[in-house]
Amino acid sequence: MPGRLMQVKFQPHNKLMSRTGERNLIIMKITFLGTSHGIPEKGRFTSGIAVEVGENLFIIDAGAPVCSLLIDRGIDLHRLKAVFITHRHGDHNNGLPELVDELTWPERYKDCDPTLFFPEAGAIPLLKAWVEYCSGQRVHTRMETYSDGVVYKDDKLTVTALRTKHTDASFGFCFSAEGKTVLFTGDMSTDYPEYPALTGGRHFDAVVCEGAHLNSETPIVQYLNTDTEKLVVTHVYPPKLPLLEGLKGSERFAVTFANDGTVITV
């Protein structure tokens, strides 16, 4: 069974004590809202990740009911700056209507102005039409398309899109903030031939990778060669877990098989 990561107890001012007794500033807090593969499983929603950088909130994929889950966990939606969708499949998008519908309530979210980023333009008019049909209100949430390269940049965070081969328009994301870098692979093609190009031999403070689209132990070799402090497996497909067992013996970095509610920090 996949192991659970111990929940992190936060110290004041976003600082934790290291093993040496030094205080380490938390640059990113990553909460896994949904960790299942293409369909929900007992105890697992489909894909959704919340990333907190300082006071700002970002979401990667919304297959899970991310709006309800964020509110339930006490994560303030008013802090939402951007939502990044990796590709068109429903297990990465089905929670979007609820989120956009919530954001149409002007008395609650008049000061919230996030941007939703899509790899394909076709989703935008369909999403707006459905929410407007259901809510009876006009959707004002900003929605844009993106491609390879820098997608988002503010005074703390840069988000770069990295193309994968899962579909003809699918991407992972690299989050870089204040000297810390986290790679989110998104879904990849079978046995992950694009993974070396995604990492590019670079160092990462954490790599969040998928665990569903593999038919051999080839990905194990690639994952074990990653230059990272932490490797977290999400998008979990239980029948494929035996192929990933070899990761648990890694002495190079910490390995976590994420569950819904798992939190990591860098």
XYZ file of N, CA and C in Angstrom:
798
model
N 0.840 -1.199 0.000
C 0.000 0.000 0.000
C 0.877 1.251 0.000
N 0.454 2.324 -0.672
C 1.250 3.542 -0.676
C 1.350 4.114 0.719
N 2.521 4.629 1.075
C 2.722 5.178 2.406
C 2.174 6.586 2.514
N 1.837 6.969 3.717
C 1.329 8.316 3.960
C 2.454 9.198 4.489
N 2.529 10.397 3.977
C 3.500 11.348 4.465
C 2.989 11.966 5.754
N 3.852 12.043 6.757
C 3.454 12.660 8.020
C 3.034 14.103 7.780
N 1.919 14.487 8.332
C 1.452 15.851 8.171
C 2.425 16.821 8.837
N 2.704 17.939 8.183
C 3.657 18.916 8.691
C 2.948 19.884 9.622
N 3.512 20.069 10.813
C 2.981 21.060 11.740
C 3.741 22.356 11.537
N 3.053 23.398 11.140
C 3.725 24.633 10.761
C 4.088 25.470 11.975
N 5.298 26.010 11.923
C 5.767 26.940 12.924
C 5.378 28.352 12.492
N 5.384 29.315 13.411
C 5.060 30.703 13.039
C 6.004 31.225 11.954
N 5.485 32.162 11.190
C 6.252 32.856 10.151
C 6.719 31.908 9.050
N 5.967 30.816 8.828
C 6.300 29.903 7.736
C 7.725 29.354 7.854
N 8.138 28.988 9.066
C 9.472 28.436 9.242
C 9.394 27.103 9.969
N 10.304 26.184 9.590
C 10.419 24.891 10.233
C 11.826 24.718 10.763
N 11.962 23.874 11.780
C 13.274 23.549 12.281
C 13.862 22.419 11.455
N 15.089 22.563 10.975
C 15.775 21.496 10.264
C 16.372 20.533 11.274
N 16.930 19.418 10.785
C 17.541 18.442 11.670
C 18.731 19.018 12.411
N 19.352 20.031 11.870
C 20.516 20.635 12.518
C 20.116 21.751 13.472
N 18.818 21.990 13.586
C 18.354 23.030 14.489
C 18.240 24.395 13.846
N 18.582 24.499 12.566
C 18.475 25.767 11.864
C 17.049 25.978 11.387
N 16.668 27.236 11.273
C 15.330 27.537 10.768
C 15.354 27.627 9.247
N 14.411 26.927 8.626
C 14.320 26.918 7.166
C 13.039 27.603 6.731
N 13.148 28.561 5.852
C 11.986 29.263 5.337
C 11.236 28.366 4.362
N 9.921 28.274 4.554
C 9.087 27.501 3.632
C 8.724 28.391 2.457
N 9.169 28.011 1.276
C 8.887 28.792 0.077
C 7.587 28.339 -0.569
N 7.364 27.014 -0.642
C 6.154 26.468 -1.245
C 5.541 25.407 -0.341
N 4.238 25.487 -0.188
C 3.471 24.455 0.497
C 2.567 23.808 -0.548
N 2.687 22.498 -0.704
C 1.972 21.770 -1.755
C 0.998 20.804 -1.106
N -0.293 20.973 -1.400
C -1.344 20.119 -0.848
C -1.969 19.314 -1.970
N -2.000 18.013 -1.797
C -2.579 17.122 -2.807
C -4.069 16.959 -2.515
N -4.889 17.546 -3.384
C -6.334 17.509 -3.226
C -6.934 16.255 -3.842
N -6.323 15.775 -4.936
C -6.778 14.556 -5.605
C -5.590 13.819 -6.172
N -5.493 12.508 -5.901
C -4.300 11.745 -6.279
C -4.613 10.498 -7.078
N -5.858 10.334 -7.527
C -6.213 9.132 -8.266
C -5.832 9.263 -9.738
N -5.973 8.171 -10.444
C -5.705 8.124 -11.879
C -6.922 8.634 -12.639
N -7.314 7.997 -13.733
C -8.359 8.534 -14.597
C -9.752 8.573 -14.010
N -10.006 7.807 -12.958
C -11.307 7.803 -12.293
C -11.086 7.851 -10.785
N -12.082 8.314 -10.039
C -11.914 8.317 -8.577
C -11.835 6.887 -8.041
N -11.114 6.737 -6.955
C -11.066 5.485 -6.209
C -11.495 5.798 -4.774
N -11.797 4.762 -3.996
C -12.170 4.990 -2.606
C -11.043 5.735 -1.896
N -11.364 6.884 -1.336
C -10.378 7.681 -0.633
C -9.527 8.570 -1.516
N -9.775 8.533 -2.820
C -8.980 9.350 -3.744
C -9.875 10.023 -4.775
N -9.785 11.354 -4.850
C -10.373 12.083 -5.965
C -9.381 12.070 -7.130
N -9.854 12.482 -8.295
C -8.944 12.627 -9.429
C -8.091 13.887 -9.256
N -7.288 14.213 -10.246
C -6.149 15.122 -10.079
C -6.508 16.536 -9.624
N -5.726 17.021 -8.675
C -5.832 18.390 -8.203
C -4.751 18.665 -7.176
N -3.990 19.731 -7.374
C -2.899 20.089 -6.470
C -2.993 21.577 -6.175
N -2.893 21.941 -4.904
C -2.833 23.342 -4.491
C -1.392 23.676 -4.122
N -0.896 24.798 -4.628
C 0.457 25.252 -4.327
C 0.360 26.651 -3.732
N 0.860 26.814 -2.505
C 0.866 28.110 -1.843
C 2.284 28.665 -1.848
N 2.430 29.847 -2.402
C 3.718 30.546 -2.446
C 3.513 31.889 -1.760
N 4.040 32.022 -0.543
C 3.745 33.214 0.231
C 2.248 33.300 0.487
N 1.667 34.440 0.204
C 0.222 34.629 0.403
C -0.594 34.212 -0.806
N 0.052 33.819 -1.886
C -0.656 33.501 -3.126
C -0.939 32.012 -3.259
N -2.056 31.709 -3.895
C -2.509 30.336 -4.093
C -2.581 30.027 -5.581
N -2.119 28.830 -5.943
C -2.166 28.358 -7.320
C -2.714 26.931 -7.326
N -3.383 26.582 -8.410
C -3.934 25.230 -8.560
C -3.387 24.617 -9.841
N -2.965 23.370 -9.742
C -2.592 22.588 -10.923
C -3.639 21.499 -11.096
N -4.398 21.592 -12.157
C -5.463 20.655 -12.516
C -6.641 20.705 -11.546
N -7.810 20.397 -12.076
C -9.037 20.463 -11.290
C -9.966 19.335 -11.692
N -9.435 18.118 -11.690
C -10.301 16.960 -11.870
C -11.094 16.721 -10.610
N -10.434 16.916 -9.469
C -11.088 16.835 -8.167
C -11.990 18.056 -7.961
N -12.945 17.966 -7.033
C -13.768 19.149 -6.697
C -12.942 20.131 -5.875
N -11.999 20.787 -6.548
C -10.985 21.563 -5.843
C -11.583 22.705 -5.028
N -12.643 23.308 -5.497
C -13.253 24.419 -4.771
C -13.729 23.949 -3.401
N -14.509 22.894 -3.359
C -15.023 22.369 -2.091
C -13.884 21.897 -1.187
N -12.887 21.250 -1.780
C -11.787 20.721 -0.981
C -10.949 21.836 -0.374
N -10.712 22.909 -1.128
C -9.963 24.035 -0.592
C -10.707 24.690 0.567
N -12.001 24.918 0.379
C -12.804 25.526 1.436
C -12.823 24.623 2.662
N -12.965 23.319 2.452
C -13.001 22.373 3.561
C -11.693 22.377 4.344
N -10.577 22.619 3.658
C -9.268 22.612 4.322
C -8.865 23.987 4.835
N -9.771 24.954 4.701
C -9.480 26.275 5.231
C -8.493 27.069 4.403
N -8.331 26.707 3.124
C -7.439 27.444 2.224
C -8.267 28.503 1.508
N -7.934 29.745 1.711
C -8.751 30.878 1.270
C -8.682 31.059 -0.245
N -9.824 30.921 -0.907
C -9.894 31.095 -2.356
C -9.598 32.521 -2.790
N -9.747 33.480 -1.894
C -9.455 34.863 -2.261
C -7.988 35.045 -2.629
N -7.155 34.131 -2.230
C -5.726 34.203 -2.516
C -5.372 33.616 -3.875
N -6.364 33.062 -4.573
C -6.109 32.357 -5.834
C -5.643 33.321 -6.922
N -4.476 33.004 -7.511
C -3.921 33.821 -8.577
C -4.011 33.155 -9.948
N -3.902 31.827 -9.995
C -3.910 31.161 -11.301
C -4.249 29.687 -11.135
N -4.850 29.148 -12.182
C -5.110 27.710 -12.297
C -4.443 27.244 -13.585
N -3.649 26.190 -13.491
C -2.923 25.664 -14.643
C -3.463 24.263 -14.968
N -4.014 24.119 -16.161
C -4.558 22.833 -16.602
C -3.531 22.151 -17.497
N -3.166 20.919 -17.154
C -2.105 20.233 -17.892
C -2.560 19.717 -19.253
N -3.829 19.249 -19.350
C -4.336 18.753 -20.635
C -5.845 18.570 -20.550
N -6.444 18.170 -21.628
C -7.893 18.249 -21.777
C -8.694 17.160 -21.057
N -8.121 16.087 -20.604
C -8.888 14.948 -20.088
C -9.712 15.311 -18.852
N -10.885 14.671 -18.755
C -11.840 15.020 -17.714
C -11.327 14.857 -16.306
N -10.450 13.879 -16.068
C -9.943 13.686 -14.704
C -9.009 14.804 -14.272
N -8.759 15.761 -15.160
C -7.959 16.942 -14.828
C -8.775 18.231 -14.940
N -10.050 18.114 -15.323
C -10.868 19.300 -15.597
C -12.266 19.294 -14.981
N -12.751 18.153 -14.539
C -14.163 18.040 -14.176
C -14.573 18.906 -12.986
N -13.618 19.369 -12.195
C -13.950 20.249 -11.087
C -13.986 21.725 -11.447
N -13.657 22.049 -12.699
C -13.610 23.459 -13.095
C -14.965 24.165 -13.047
N -16.068 23.551 -13.503
C -17.340 24.290 -13.442
C -17.695 24.751 -12.033
N -17.469 23.896 -11.039
C -17.762 24.301 -9.660
C -16.893 25.481 -9.241
N -15.614 25.428 -9.576
C -14.700 26.504 -9.194
C -15.091 27.820 -9.855
N -15.334 27.801 -11.158
C -15.680 29.035 -11.875
C -17.037 29.553 -11.407
N -17.968 28.657 -11.151
C -19.274 29.065 -10.641
C -19.119 29.787 -9.303
N -18.281 29.259 -8.429
C -18.042 29.906 -7.131
C -17.471 31.308 -7.321
N -16.561 31.448 -8.274
C -15.908 32.744 -8.493
C -16.832 33.786 -9.108
N -18.004 33.362 -9.614
C -18.950 34.320 -10.206
C -19.768 35.057 -9.139
N -19.636 34.662 -7.864
C -20.389 35.326 -6.801
C -19.686 36.641 -6.445
N -20.156 37.772 -6.976
C -19.432 39.040 -6.805
C -19.345 39.494 -5.363
N -20.382 39.188 -4.555
C -20.341 39.644 -3.168
C -19.302 38.882 -2.342
N -18.880 37.721 -2.842
C -17.888 36.935 -2.105
C -16.483 37.084 -2.682
N -16.388 37.233 -4.000
C -15.077 37.190 -4.645
C -14.805 38.400 -5.527
N -15.324 39.561 -5.132
C -15.123 40.755 -5.956
C -13.656 41.162 -6.026
N -12.858 40.767 -5.029
C -11.441 41.125 -5.025
C -10.551 39.983 -5.511
N -11.157 38.910 -5.972
C -10.397 37.749 -6.455
C -10.354 37.786 -7.981
N -9.163 37.792 -8.538
C -9.030 37.968 -9.983
C -8.004 36.984 -10.561
N -8.293 35.675 -10.488
C -7.329 34.693 -10.999
C -7.409 34.558 -12.514
N -6.389 33.922 -13.072
C -6.392 33.561 -14.490
C -6.352 32.048 -14.598
N -7.200 31.502 -15.469
C -7.186 30.072 -15.762
C -6.419 29.867 -17.060
N -5.416 28.992 -17.032
C -4.567 28.746 -18.188
C -4.869 27.366 -18.774
N -5.184 27.349 -20.076
C -5.524 26.113 -20.775
C -4.545 25.870 -21.924
N -4.231 24.598 -22.203
C -3.358 24.309 -23.340
C -4.070 24.369 -24.679
N -5.414 24.388 -24.657
C -6.200 24.442 -25.893
C -7.353 25.426 -25.704
N -7.641 26.179 -26.749
C -8.659 27.231 -26.651
C -10.077 26.690 -26.602
N -10.303 25.487 -27.134
C -11.660 24.971 -27.255
C -12.408 24.839 -25.946
N -11.676 24.655 -24.845
C -12.342 24.461 -23.555
C -12.982 25.744 -23.028
N -12.451 26.889 -23.420
C -12.848 28.139 -22.782
C -14.307 28.508 -23.050
N -14.784 28.579 -24.309
C -16.189 28.942 -24.513
C -17.155 27.899 -23.963
N -16.754 26.629 -23.989
C -17.624 25.578 -23.449
C -17.785 25.718 -21.945
N -16.693 25.976 -21.246
C -16.751 26.139 -19.795
C -17.577 27.360 -19.423
N -17.334 28.473 -20.094
C -18.094 29.686 -19.797
C -19.591 29.479 -20.051
N -19.911 28.832 -21.167
C -21.318 28.628 -21.515
C -22.027 27.761 -20.482
N -21.360 26.713 -20.012
C -21.983 25.807 -19.054
C -22.219 26.509 -17.715
N -21.231 27.250 -17.239
C -21.383 27.930 -15.957
C -22.438 29.019 -16.052
N -22.458 29.752 -17.148
C -23.467 30.799 -17.312
C -24.860 30.206 -17.418
N -24.987 29.055 -18.068
C -26.275 28.382 -18.168
C -26.769 27.955 -16.787
N -25.860 27.402 -15.976
C -26.255 26.890 -14.665
C -26.467 27.997 -13.639
N -25.655 29.037 -13.702
C -25.707 30.071 -12.663
C -26.605 31.244 -13.019
N -26.837 31.436 -14.312
C -27.602 32.607 -14.731
C -26.820 33.898 -14.618
N -25.505 33.788 -14.387
C -24.669 34.972 -14.279
C -23.541 34.905 -15.299
N -23.098 36.078 -15.704
C -22.016 36.133 -16.665
C -20.685 35.790 -15.996
N -19.879 35.006 -16.682
C -18.567 34.627 -16.169
C -17.555 35.701 -16.534
N -16.881 36.240 -15.528
C -15.864 37.269 -15.755
C -14.450 36.749 -15.517
N -14.331 35.530 -15.034
C -13.007 34.975 -14.744
C -12.163 34.950 -16.012
N -10.954 35.446 -15.925
C -10.051 35.516 -17.075
C -9.542 34.118 -17.433
N -9.600 33.784 -18.715
C -9.146 32.489 -19.201
C -8.265 32.696 -20.427
N -7.101 32.043 -20.428
C -6.135 32.216 -21.500
C -5.549 30.872 -21.903
N -4.945 30.841 -23.085
C -4.215 29.659 -23.519
C -2.719 29.879 -23.300
N -1.987 28.775 -23.262
C -0.541 28.845 -23.096
C 0.113 27.791 -23.970
N 1.414 27.873 -24.106
C 2.201 26.858 -24.797
C 3.531 26.722 -24.058
N 4.547 26.185 -24.730
C 5.849 25.983 -24.095
C 6.428 27.300 -23.604
N 7.146 27.229 -22.486
C 7.832 28.408 -21.976
C 7.158 29.001 -20.760
N 7.544 30.218 -20.404
C 7.019 30.869 -19.210
C 5.538 31.186 -19.398
N 4.735 30.718 -18.448
C 3.280 30.899 -18.489
C 2.854 32.010 -17.538
N 3.530 32.069 -16.387
C 3.130 32.997 -15.330
C 4.387 33.498 -14.624
N 4.352 34.772 -14.235
C 5.493 35.335 -13.511
C 5.005 36.480 -12.635
N 5.398 36.437 -11.360
C 5.174 37.572 -10.488
C 6.471 37.868 -9.743
N 6.409 38.644 -8.672
C 7.650 39.047 -8.006
C 8.312 37.921 -7.227
N 7.603 36.785 -7.039
C 8.182 35.656 -6.316
C 8.279 34.384 -7.154
N 7.314 34.154 -8.017
C 7.150 32.859 -8.684
C 7.226 32.979 -10.193
N 7.912 32.014 -10.807
C 7.883 31.837 -12.257
C 7.405 30.423 -12.552
N 6.413 30.301 -13.426
C 5.882 28.996 -13.824
C 6.176 28.786 -15.306
N 6.857 27.684 -15.605
C 7.242 27.363 -16.976
C 6.554 26.084 -17.410
N 5.960 26.097 -18.600
C 5.295 24.918 -19.150
C 6.295 24.081 -19.948
N 6.264 22.768 -19.718
C 7.148 21.821 -20.386
C 6.292 20.771 -21.077
N 6.444 20.639 -22.377
C 5.561 19.763 -23.148
C 5.835 18.291 -22.850
N 4.747 17.521 -22.712
C 4.839 16.066 -22.593
C 4.199 15.421 -23.822
N 4.185 14.084 -23.844
C 3.654 13.366 -25.002
C 2.386 12.592 -24.666
N 1.746 12.961 -23.575
C 0.522 12.264 -23.176
C -0.602 12.472 -24.187
N -0.755 13.718 -24.662
C -1.661 14.044 -25.759
C -0.909 14.981 -26.698
N -1.612 15.464 -27.719
C -0.962 16.407 -28.633
C -0.860 17.805 -28.040
N -1.449 18.016 -26.862
C -1.339 19.308 -26.174
C -1.375 19.053 -24.676
N -0.286 18.499 -24.151
C -0.201 18.203 -22.717
C 1.125 18.714 -22.184
N 1.110 19.119 -20.897
C 2.271 19.798 -20.331
C 2.474 19.426 -18.869
N 3.743 19.511 -18.441
C 4.080 19.585 -17.043
C 4.444 21.022 -16.725
N 4.728 21.292 -15.444
C 5.056 22.658 -15.036
C 6.242 22.657 -14.084
N 7.084 23.655 -14.231
C 8.191 23.895 -13.322
C 7.895 25.176 -12.542
N 7.801 25.062 -11.225
C 7.570 26.207 -10.345
C 8.901 26.605 -9.723
N 9.313 27.853 -9.915
C 10.564 28.361 -9.347
C 10.258 29.598 -8.515
N 10.681 29.561 -7.246
C 10.412 30.687 -6.356
C 11.517 30.801 -5.321
N 12.162 31.949 -5.286
C 13.146 32.278 -4.256
C 14.203 31.183 -4.083
N 14.721 30.700 -5.203
C 15.791 29.717 -5.176
C 15.340 28.281 -5.041
N 14.042 28.039 -4.922
C 13.498 26.683 -4.836
C 12.774 26.342 -6.140
N 12.918 25.082 -6.584
C 12.317 24.660 -7.852
C 11.628 23.314 -7.677
N 10.383 23.248 -8.142
C 9.604 22.009 -8.076
C 9.090 21.688 -9.469
N 9.281 20.452 -9.880
C 8.778 19.974 -11.166
C 7.522 19.152 -10.947
N 6.458 19.496 -11.676
C 5.224 18.716 -11.714
C 5.147 18.117 -13.118
N 5.294 16.803 -13.237
C 5.396 16.220 -14.578
C 4.084 16.227 -15.342
N 2.946 16.259 -14.629
C 1.693 16.009 -15.321
C 1.673 14.583 -15.846
N 0.690 14.265 -16.659
C 0.619 12.935 -17.265
C 1.621 12.836 -18.408
N 2.256 11.677 -18.509
C 3.213 11.438 -19.587
C 2.750 10.270 -20.443
N 3.465 10.020 -21.522
C 3.144 8.869 -22.369
C 3.671 7.601 -21.707
N 3.286 6.454 -22.245
C 3.583 5.169 -21.612
C 5.077 4.968 -21.377
N 5.417 4.662 -20.144
C 6.789 4.429 -19.678
C 7.666 5.675 -19.728
N 7.075 6.839 -19.930
C 7.686 8.140 -19.679
C 8.964 8.426 -20.482
N 8.954 8.228 -21.790
C 10.177 8.530 -22.552
C 10.558 10.009 -22.518
N 9.612 10.893 -22.231
C 9.901 12.328 -22.200
C 10.473 12.789 -20.858
N 10.493 11.920 -19.865
C 10.923 12.337 -18.528
C 12.340 12.922 -18.500
N 13.325 12.318 -19.153
C 14.672 12.928 -19.127
C 14.689 14.347 -19.682
N 13.874 14.607 -20.700
C 13.818 15.964 -21.252
C 13.155 16.928 -20.270
N 12.185 16.446 -19.504
C 11.520 17.307 -18.526
C 12.495 17.728 -17.424
N 13.304 16.792 -16.957
C 14.233 17.121 -15.877
C 15.465 17.839 -16.409
N 15.916 17.455 -17.596
C 17.046 18.125 -18.229
C 18.330 18.094 -17.423
N 18.463 17.105 -16.549
C 19.665 17.012 -15.737
C 19.781 18.063 -14.652
N 18.715 18.819 -14.422
C 18.748 19.892 -13.427
C 18.459 19.370 -12.027
N 18.791 20.183 -11.030
C 18.459 19.864 -9.647
C 17.089 20.436 -9.307
N 16.296 19.645 -8.591
C 14.985 20.092 -8.123
C 14.891 19.871 -6.623
N 14.208 20.765 -5.953
C 13.940 20.564 -4.538
C 12.867 19.503 -4.320
N 12.003 19.354 -5.307
C 11.017 18.274 -5.282
C 10.559 17.995 -6.706
N 10.239 16.738 -6.976
C 9.634 16.336 -8.236
C 8.337 15.604 -7.915
N 7.248 16.096 -8.494
C 5.940 15.457 -8.343
C 5.649 14.749 -9.654
N 5.645 13.418 -9.622
C 5.551 12.645 -10.857
C 4.321 11.735 -10.822
N 3.947 11.271 -11.978
C 2.753 10.435 -12.071
C 3.097 8.948 -11.949
N 2.094 8.161 -11.532
C 2.320 6.739 -11.329
C 1.290 5.855 -11.992
N 0.779 6.272 -13.148
C -0.298 5.509 -13.789
C 0.070 4.937 -15.149
N 0.792 5.698 -15.969
C 0.989 5.307 -17.362
C 2.321 4.589 -17.557
N 2.423 3.412 -16.969
C 3.646 2.627 -17.121
C 3.289 1.155 -17.257
N 4.069 0.470 -18.086
C 3.871 -0.960 -18.312
C 5.110 -1.777 -17.981
N 6.154 -1.108 -17.494
C 7.387 -1.803 -17.166
C 8.066 -1.061 -16.018
N 9.241 -1.538 -15.612
C 9.997 -0.872 -14.562
C 10.965 0.169 -15.112
N 10.873 0.453 -16.402
C 11.736 1.472 -17.006
C 11.665 2.808 -16.275
N 10.456 3.291 -15.910
C 10.401 4.577 -15.198
C 11.163 4.587 -13.886
N 11.299 3.424 -13.244
C 12.027 3.370 -11.980
C 13.458 3.854 -12.173
N 14.102 3.369 -13.231
C 15.485 3.755 -13.498
C 15.575 5.260 -13.709
N 14.639 5.801 -14.471
C 14.653 7.243 -14.737
C 14.396 8.044 -13.473
N 13.424 7.619 -12.691
C 13.120 8.336 -11.454
C 14.302 8.288 -10.487
N 14.946 7.119 -10.364
C 16.058 6.975 -9.425
C 17.267 7.812 -9.815
N 17.345 8.210 -11.082
C 18.457 9.047 -11.540
C 18.163 10.538 -11.415
N 17.009 10.882 -10.856
C 16.624 12.284 -10.724
C 17.460 12.971 -9.656
N 17.896 14.189 -9.947
C 18.621 15.000 -8.979
C 17.597 15.836 -8.206
N 17.140 15.305 -7.083
C 16.097 15.969 -6.314
C 16.243 15.636 -4.840
N 15.613 16.455 -4.009
C 15.584 16.188 -2.574
C 14.409 15.293 -2.210
N 13.304 15.451 -2.955
C 12.076 14.703 -2.680
C 11.452 14.264 -3.997
N 10.917 13.068 -4.022
C 10.146 12.597 -5.171
C 8.798 12.118 -4.659
N 7.730 12.673 -5.220
C 6.376 12.367 -4.770
C 5.597 11.775 -5.940
N 5.029 10.600 -5.727
C 4.237 9.929 -6.760
C 2.763 10.217 -6.528
N 2.105 10.760 -7.537
C 0.664 10.988 -7.492
C 0.037 10.380 -8.746
N -1.241 10.680 -9.010
C -1.953 10.060 -10.136
C -1.821 8.534 -10.030
N -2.180 8.036 -8.855
C -1.906 6.652 -8.478
C -2.932 5.702 -9.093
N -2.433 4.661 -9.760
C -3.269 3.586 -10.296
C -2.844 2.306 -9.580
N -3.644 1.828 -8.622
C -3.210 0.726 -7.753
C -2.599 -0.483 -8.462
N -3.134 -0.947 -9.617
C -2.501 -2.110 -10.254
C -1.064 -1.867 -10.715
N -0.678 -0.590 -10.859
C 0.680 -0.268 -11.317
C 1.667 -0.074 -10.163
N 1.182 -0.036 -8.935
C 2.068 0.230 -7.806
C 3.207 -0.787 -7.673
N 2.976 -2.083 -7.955
C 4.112 -3.021 -7.852
C 5.287 -2.648 -8.750
N 5.014 -1.997 -9.884
C 6.107 -1.594 -10.778
C 6.940 -0.460 -10.188
N 6.391 0.214 -9.168
C 7.084 1.348 -8.568
C 7.713 1.013 -7.220
N 7.630 -0.257 -6.822
C 8.152 -0.662 -5.525
C 9.633 -0.321 -5.361
N 10.395 -0.380 -6.460
C 11.824 -0.134 -6.389
C 12.192 1.255 -5.915
N 11.228 2.202 -5.980
C 11.514 3.559 -5.526
C 11.715 3.626 -4.019
N 11.096 2.705 -3.297
C 11.108 2.794 -1.837
C 12.495 2.561 -1.255
N 13.390 1.963 -2.028
C 14.736 1.719 -1.531
C 15.720 2.825 -1.838
N 15.235 3.950 -2.381
C 16.135 5.028 -2.768
C 16.859 5.610 -1.562
N 18.163 5.767 -1.707
C 18.966 6.434 -0.680
C 19.367 7.836 -1.125
N 18.961 8.213 -2.330
C 19.339 9.522 -2.871
C 18.376 10.612 -2.448
N 17.104 10.248 -2.265
C 16.102 11.256 -1.933
C 14.936 10.590 -1.214
N 14.123 11.417 -0.572
C 12.925 10.925 0.109
C 11.842 10.621 -0.925
N 11.150 9.500 -0.761
C 10.091 9.094 -1.685
C 8.772 9.011 -0.918
N 7.736 9.617 -1.497
C 6.406 9.578 -0.907
C 5.393 9.182 -1.969
N 4.519 8.254 -1.622
C 3.360 7.953 -2.458
C 2.205 8.762 -1.870
N 1.783 9.795 -2.593
C 0.843 10.767 -2.062
C -0.558 10.184 -1.927
N -1.239 10.622 -0.905
C -2.666 10.377 -0.710
C -3.393 11.715 -0.741
N -4.695 11.689 -0.914
C -5.461 12.932 -0.806
C -5.235 13.519 0.584
N -4.825 14.761 0.629
C -4.529 15.416 1.890
C -3.058 15.475 2.252
N -2.219 14.745 1.517
C -0.774 14.823 1.769
C -0.283 16.249 1.549
N 0.621 16.702 2.401
C 1.213 18.026 2.295
C 2.735 17.885 2.297
N 3.394 18.549 1.374
C 4.847 18.650 1.422
C 5.229 20.121 1.354
N 6.429 20.412 1.837
C 6.924 21.791 1.782
C 8.330 21.808 1.226
N 8.689 22.904 0.578
C 10.068 23.126 0.137
C 10.434 24.577 0.464
